[in-house]
Coordinates of C-alpha atoms in Angstrom, one line a residue:
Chain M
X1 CA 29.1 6.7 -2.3
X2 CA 25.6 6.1 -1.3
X3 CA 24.2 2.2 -2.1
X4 CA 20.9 3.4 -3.8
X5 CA 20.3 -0.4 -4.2
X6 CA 20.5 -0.9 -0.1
X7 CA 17.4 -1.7 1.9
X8 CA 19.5 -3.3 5.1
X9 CA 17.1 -3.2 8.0
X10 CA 14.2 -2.3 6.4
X11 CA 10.7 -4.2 7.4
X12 CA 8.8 -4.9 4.3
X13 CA 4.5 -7.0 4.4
X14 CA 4.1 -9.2 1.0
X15 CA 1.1 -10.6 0.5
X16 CA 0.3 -14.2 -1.2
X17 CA 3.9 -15.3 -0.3
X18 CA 3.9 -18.5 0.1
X19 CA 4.4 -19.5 -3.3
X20 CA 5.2 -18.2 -6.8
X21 CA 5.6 -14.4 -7.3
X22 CA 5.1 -13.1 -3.7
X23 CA 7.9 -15.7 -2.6
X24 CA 10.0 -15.0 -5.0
X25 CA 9.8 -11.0 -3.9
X26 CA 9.9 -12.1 0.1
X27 CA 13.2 -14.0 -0.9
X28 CA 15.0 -11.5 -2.7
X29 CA 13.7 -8.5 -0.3
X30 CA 15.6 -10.8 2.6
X31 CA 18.7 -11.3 0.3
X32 CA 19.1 -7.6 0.7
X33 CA 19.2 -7.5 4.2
X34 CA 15.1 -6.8 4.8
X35 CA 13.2 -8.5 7.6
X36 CA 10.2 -9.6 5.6
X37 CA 6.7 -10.5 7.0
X38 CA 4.8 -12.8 4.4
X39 CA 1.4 -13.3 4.6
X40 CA -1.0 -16.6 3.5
X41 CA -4.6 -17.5 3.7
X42 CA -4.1 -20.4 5.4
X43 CA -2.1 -21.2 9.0
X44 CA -0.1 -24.2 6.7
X45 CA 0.8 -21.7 4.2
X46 CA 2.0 -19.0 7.2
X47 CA 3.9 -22.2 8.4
X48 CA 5.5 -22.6 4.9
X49 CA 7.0 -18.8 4.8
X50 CA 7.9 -18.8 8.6
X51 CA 10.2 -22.1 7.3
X52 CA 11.8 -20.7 4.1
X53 CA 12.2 -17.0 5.9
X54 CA 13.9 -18.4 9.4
X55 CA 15.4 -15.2 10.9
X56 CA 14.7 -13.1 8.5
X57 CA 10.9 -12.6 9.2
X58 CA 7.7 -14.3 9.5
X59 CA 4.6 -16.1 8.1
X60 CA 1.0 -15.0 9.2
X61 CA -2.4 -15.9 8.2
X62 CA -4.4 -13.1 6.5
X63 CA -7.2 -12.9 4.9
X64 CA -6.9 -9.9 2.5
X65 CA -10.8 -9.4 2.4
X66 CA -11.6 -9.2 5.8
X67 CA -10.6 -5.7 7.5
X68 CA -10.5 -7.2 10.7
X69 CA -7.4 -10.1 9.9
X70 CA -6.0 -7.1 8.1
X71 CA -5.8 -5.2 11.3
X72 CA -4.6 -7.8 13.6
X73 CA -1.5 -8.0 11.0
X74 CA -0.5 -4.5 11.2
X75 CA -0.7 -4.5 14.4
X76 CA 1.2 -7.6 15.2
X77 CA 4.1 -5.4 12.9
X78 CA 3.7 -2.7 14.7
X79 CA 4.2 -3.8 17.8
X80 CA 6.7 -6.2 17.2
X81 CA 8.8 -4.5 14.5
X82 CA 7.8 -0.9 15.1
X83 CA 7.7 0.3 10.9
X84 CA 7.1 -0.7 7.9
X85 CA 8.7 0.4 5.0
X86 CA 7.6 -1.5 2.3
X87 CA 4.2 -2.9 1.2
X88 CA 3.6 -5.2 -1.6
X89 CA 0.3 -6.0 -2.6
X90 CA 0.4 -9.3 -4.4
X91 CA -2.3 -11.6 -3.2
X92 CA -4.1 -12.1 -5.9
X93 CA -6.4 -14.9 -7.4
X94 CA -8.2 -15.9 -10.8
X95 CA -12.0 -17.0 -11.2
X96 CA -11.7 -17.0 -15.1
X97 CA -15.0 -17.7 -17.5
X98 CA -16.2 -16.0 -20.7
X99 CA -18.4 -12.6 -19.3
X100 CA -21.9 -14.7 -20.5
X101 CA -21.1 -17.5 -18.1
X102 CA -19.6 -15.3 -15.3
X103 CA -21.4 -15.7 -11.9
X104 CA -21.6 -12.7 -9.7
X105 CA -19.4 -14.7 -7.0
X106 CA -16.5 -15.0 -9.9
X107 CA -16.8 -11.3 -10.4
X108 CA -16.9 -10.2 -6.3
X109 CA -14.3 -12.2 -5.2
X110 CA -11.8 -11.3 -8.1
X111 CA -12.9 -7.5 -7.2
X112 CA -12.5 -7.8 -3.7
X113 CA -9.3 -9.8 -3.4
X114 CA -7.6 -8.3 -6.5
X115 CA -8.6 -4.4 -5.9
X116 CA -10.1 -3.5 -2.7
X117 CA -7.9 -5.7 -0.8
X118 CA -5.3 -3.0 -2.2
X119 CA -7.4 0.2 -1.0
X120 CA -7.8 -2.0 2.6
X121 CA -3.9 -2.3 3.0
X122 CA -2.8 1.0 1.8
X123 CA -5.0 2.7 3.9
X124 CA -3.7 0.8 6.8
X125 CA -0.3 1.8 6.4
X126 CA -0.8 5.2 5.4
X127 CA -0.5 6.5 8.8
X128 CA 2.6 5.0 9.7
X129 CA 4.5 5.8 6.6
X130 CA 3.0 9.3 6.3
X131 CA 4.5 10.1 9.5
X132 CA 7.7 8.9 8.8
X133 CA 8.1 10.6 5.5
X134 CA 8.8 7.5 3.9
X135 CA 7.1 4.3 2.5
X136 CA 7.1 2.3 -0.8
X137 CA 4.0 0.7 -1.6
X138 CA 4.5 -1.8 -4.8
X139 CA 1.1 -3.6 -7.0
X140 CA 1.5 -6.7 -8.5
X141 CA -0.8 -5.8 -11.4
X142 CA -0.8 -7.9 -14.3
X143 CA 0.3 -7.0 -18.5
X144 CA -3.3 -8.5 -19.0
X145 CA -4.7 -5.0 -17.0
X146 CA -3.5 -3.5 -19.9
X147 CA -3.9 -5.8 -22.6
X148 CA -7.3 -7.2 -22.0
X149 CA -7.5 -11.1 -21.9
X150 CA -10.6 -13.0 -22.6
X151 CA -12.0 -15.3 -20.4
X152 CA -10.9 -12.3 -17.7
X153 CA -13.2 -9.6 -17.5
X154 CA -13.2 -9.9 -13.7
X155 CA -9.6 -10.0 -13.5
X156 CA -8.2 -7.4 -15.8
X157 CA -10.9 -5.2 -14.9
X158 CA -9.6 -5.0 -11.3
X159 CA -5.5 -4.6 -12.4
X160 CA -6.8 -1.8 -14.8
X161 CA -8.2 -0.4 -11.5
X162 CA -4.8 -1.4 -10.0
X163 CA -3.0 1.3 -12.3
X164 CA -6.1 4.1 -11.8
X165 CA -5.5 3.7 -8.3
X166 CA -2.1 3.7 -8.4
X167 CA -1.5 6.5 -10.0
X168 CA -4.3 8.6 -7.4
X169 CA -2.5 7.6 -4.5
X170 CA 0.9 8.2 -5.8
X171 CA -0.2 11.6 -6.2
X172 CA -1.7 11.7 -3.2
X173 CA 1.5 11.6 -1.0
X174 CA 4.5 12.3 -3.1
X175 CA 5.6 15.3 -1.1
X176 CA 5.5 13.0 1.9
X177 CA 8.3 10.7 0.7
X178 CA 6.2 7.8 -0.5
X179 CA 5.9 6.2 -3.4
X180 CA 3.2 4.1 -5.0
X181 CA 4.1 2.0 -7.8
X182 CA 2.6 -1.1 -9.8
X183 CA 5.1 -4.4 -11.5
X184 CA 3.0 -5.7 -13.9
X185 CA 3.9 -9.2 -15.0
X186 CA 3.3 -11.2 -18.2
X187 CA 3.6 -15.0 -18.3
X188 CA 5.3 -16.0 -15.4
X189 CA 5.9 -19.7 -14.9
X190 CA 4.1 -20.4 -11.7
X191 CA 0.9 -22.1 -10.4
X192 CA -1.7 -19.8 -11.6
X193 CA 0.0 -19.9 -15.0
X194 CA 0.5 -23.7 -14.5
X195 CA -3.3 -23.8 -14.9
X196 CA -3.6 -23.2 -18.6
X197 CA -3.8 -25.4 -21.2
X198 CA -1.3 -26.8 -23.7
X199 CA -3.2 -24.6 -27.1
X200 CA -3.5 -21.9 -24.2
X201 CA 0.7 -21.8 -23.6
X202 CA 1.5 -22.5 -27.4
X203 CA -0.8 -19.4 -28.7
X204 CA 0.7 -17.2 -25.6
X205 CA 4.2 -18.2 -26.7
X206 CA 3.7 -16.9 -30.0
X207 CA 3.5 -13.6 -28.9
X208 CA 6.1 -13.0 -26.6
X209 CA 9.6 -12.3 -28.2
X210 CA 11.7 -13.9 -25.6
X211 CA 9.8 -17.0 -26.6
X212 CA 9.9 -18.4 -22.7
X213 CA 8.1 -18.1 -19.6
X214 CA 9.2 -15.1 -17.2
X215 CA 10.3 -16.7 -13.9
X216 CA 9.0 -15.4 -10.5
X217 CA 13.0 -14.0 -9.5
X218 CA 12.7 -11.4 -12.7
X219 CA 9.6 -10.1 -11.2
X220 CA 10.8 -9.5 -7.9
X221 CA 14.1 -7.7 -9.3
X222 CA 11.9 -5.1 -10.4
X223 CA 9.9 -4.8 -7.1
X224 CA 13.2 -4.6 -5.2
X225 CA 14.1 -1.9 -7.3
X226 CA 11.3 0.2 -6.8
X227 CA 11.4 -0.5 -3.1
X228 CA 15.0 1.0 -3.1
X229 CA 16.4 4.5 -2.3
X230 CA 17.4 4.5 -6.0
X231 CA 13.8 4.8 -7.0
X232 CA 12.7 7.5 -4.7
X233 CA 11.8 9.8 -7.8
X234 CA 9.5 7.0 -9.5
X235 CA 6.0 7.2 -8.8
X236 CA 2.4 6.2 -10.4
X237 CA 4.6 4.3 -12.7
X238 CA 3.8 0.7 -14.4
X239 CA 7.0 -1.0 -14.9
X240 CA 6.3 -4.1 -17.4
X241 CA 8.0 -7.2 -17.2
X242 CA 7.1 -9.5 -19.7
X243 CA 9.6 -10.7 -22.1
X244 CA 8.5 -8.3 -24.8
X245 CA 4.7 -9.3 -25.2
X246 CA 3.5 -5.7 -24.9
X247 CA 5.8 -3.1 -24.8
X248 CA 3.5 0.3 -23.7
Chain V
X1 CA 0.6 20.4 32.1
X2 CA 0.2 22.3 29.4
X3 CA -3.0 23.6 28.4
X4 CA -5.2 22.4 25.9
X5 CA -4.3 25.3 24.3
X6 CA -0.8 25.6 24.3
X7 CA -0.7 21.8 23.5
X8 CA -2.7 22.5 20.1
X9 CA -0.4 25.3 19.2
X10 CA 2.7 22.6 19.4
X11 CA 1.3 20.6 17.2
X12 CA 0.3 22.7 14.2
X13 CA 3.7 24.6 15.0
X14 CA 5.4 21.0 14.3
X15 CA 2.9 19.8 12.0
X16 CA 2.7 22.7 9.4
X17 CA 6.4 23.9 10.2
X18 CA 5.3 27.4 10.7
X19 CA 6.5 30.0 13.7
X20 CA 4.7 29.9 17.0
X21 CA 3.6 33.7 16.5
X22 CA 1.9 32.9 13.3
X23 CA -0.2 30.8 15.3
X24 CA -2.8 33.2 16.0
X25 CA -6.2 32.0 17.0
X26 CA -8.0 33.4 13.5
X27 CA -5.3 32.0 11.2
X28 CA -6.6 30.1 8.6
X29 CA -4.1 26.6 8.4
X30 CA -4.9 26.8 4.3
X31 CA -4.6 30.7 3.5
X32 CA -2.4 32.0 6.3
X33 CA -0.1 29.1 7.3
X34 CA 0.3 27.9 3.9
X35 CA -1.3 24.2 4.3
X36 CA -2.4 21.8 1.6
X37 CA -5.7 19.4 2.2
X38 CA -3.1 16.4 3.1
X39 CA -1.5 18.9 5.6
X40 CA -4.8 19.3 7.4
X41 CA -5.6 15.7 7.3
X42 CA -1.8 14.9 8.7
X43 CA -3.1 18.0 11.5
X44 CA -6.8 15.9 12.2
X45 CA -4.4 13.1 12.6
X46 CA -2.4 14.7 14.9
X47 CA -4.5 15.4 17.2
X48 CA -6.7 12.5 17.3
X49 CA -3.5 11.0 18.5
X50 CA -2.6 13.7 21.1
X51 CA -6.3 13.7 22.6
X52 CA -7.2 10.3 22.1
X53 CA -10.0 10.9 20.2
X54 CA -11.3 10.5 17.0
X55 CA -12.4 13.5 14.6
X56 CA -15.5 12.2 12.3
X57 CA -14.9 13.1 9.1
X58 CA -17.7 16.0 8.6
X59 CA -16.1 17.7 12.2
X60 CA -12.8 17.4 10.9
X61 CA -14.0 19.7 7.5
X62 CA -15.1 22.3 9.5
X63 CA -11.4 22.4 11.4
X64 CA -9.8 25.2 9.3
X65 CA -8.6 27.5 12.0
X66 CA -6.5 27.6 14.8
X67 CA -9.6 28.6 17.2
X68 CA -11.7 26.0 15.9
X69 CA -8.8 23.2 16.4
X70 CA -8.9 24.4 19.9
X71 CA -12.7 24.6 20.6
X72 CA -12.7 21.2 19.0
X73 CA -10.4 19.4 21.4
X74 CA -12.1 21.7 24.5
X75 CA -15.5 20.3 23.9
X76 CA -14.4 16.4 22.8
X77 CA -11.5 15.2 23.9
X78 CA -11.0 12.8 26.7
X79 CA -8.2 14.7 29.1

């Protein structure tokens, strides 16, 4: 019987994996047998991935925003791993203020890192994969690109545009094989969720059923899924992971 | 050596799956050889890579025969 779960050998690029969500997904991609390339915007956090991935991959520096660094890191793959199969877009930061107080700077860099670091990447791999008839590209989007969030108009707005592009591209170049996904995740207990505030955490518990944080492992289950055979026939899809707080 | 030619007919053969005698020099790759606008982008591709050249978007919408792929890579590419 075919192992639809089986990703042995397979070279997979996660962004913003040096901590929280993107580490979690780097570690569990490399439990399954995936040589994983993790990428950080500074040379110490590149160190930190090289450490926790050994053999099974790499750290680099990258900044998501600049097309150049972006280059330079597919190339590097390419030449030293010759494919990638898997790309998960999960860099991702948070410049949060009410819309009256937001500075154009809070709303660009959101926009750029968030979204069009996503268009930047995609389109760098396209090639590869589209030649190969295969690929899985996975979104780290967020519940809150569906729900709406105040304080966030920067952020949501760009994984709402997460989904819309998602769901282009994934039309795009089904018949070639690949498939374009988003994991969107509610309140996950890491550092950008560390950030909030005692009233913040109490009034976000009340709405989520499982009455707990998400931890960073249940989010990358459901990014190693997608990024398996089994899921070859899922595409432009939003899978939500969030304990219940929205179920769309 | 092949031709320049020839060597455009062995790609769209292999790009667009299609039989080497469809390839006729006034075939149209979207109404006689059955491509889709991502097959003609994966064909632009294609040949960018075989010439090493690139194809500027605005020349690469007016490749949509088999002559013009030709005449295209005769007058650009760097053999």
């Amino acid at each position: 019987m075919t192992d639809l779960m089986n990703l042995n050998g397979q070279v997979a690029l996660v962004t913003g994996a040096s901590r929280g969500i993107g580490k979690a997904i780097a570690q569990q991609l490399v439990a399954r047998g995936v040589k994983v390339i993790g990428t950080a915007t500074t040379e110490n956090g590149a160190a930190a991935i090289s450490d926790y991935l050994g053999e099974h991959g790499e750290g680099l520096a990258l900044n998501v925003t600049d097309e150049t660094s972006i280059a330079s890191v597919l190339k590097h793959i390419d030449d030293t791993y010759g494919q990638l199969d898997i790309l998960v877009n999960n860099a991702g930061i948070t410049r949060d203020n009410l819309l009256m107080r937001m500075k154009d700077d809070e709303w660009d860099s959101v926009m750029d890192t968030n979204l069009k670091s996503v268009y930047r990447l995609c389109k760098g791999v396209m090639r590869g994969m589209m030649k190969r008839r295969n690929g899985r590209i996975i979104n780290i989007s967020s519940v809150v690109g569906t729900t709406g969030n105040p304080g966030q108009t920067n952020y949501c707005a760009a994984k709402a545009g997460l989904a819309g592009f998602t769901k282009s591209l994934a039309q795009e170049i089904a018949s070639r094989g690949i498939t374009v996904n988003c994991v969107a995740p509610g309140f996950i207990d890491t550092d950008m969720t560390k950030a909030l505030t005692d009233d913040q955490k109490q009034a976000i518990f009340s709405n989520i059923p499982a009455a707990r944080l998400g931890q960073p492992d249940e989010i990358a289950a459901a990014v190693v899924f997608l990024a398996s055979p089994g899921a070859a026939y899922i595409t432009g899809e939003t899978i939500h992971v969030n304990g219940g707080m929205a179920m769309i | 050596m092949s031709t320049i030619e020839e060597r455009v007919k062995k790609i769209i053969v292999e790009q667009l799956g299609v039989k080497e005698e469809e390839v006729k020099p006034e075939a149209s790759f979207e109404n006689d050889l059955g491509a889709d606008s991502l097959d003609i982008v994966e064909l632009v591709m294609a040949l960018e890579e075989e010439f090493e050249t690139e194809i500027p978007d605005e020349e690469a919408e007016k490749i949509r025969t088999v002559e013009a792929a030709i005449d295209y890579v005769k007058n650009h590419a760097n053999d």
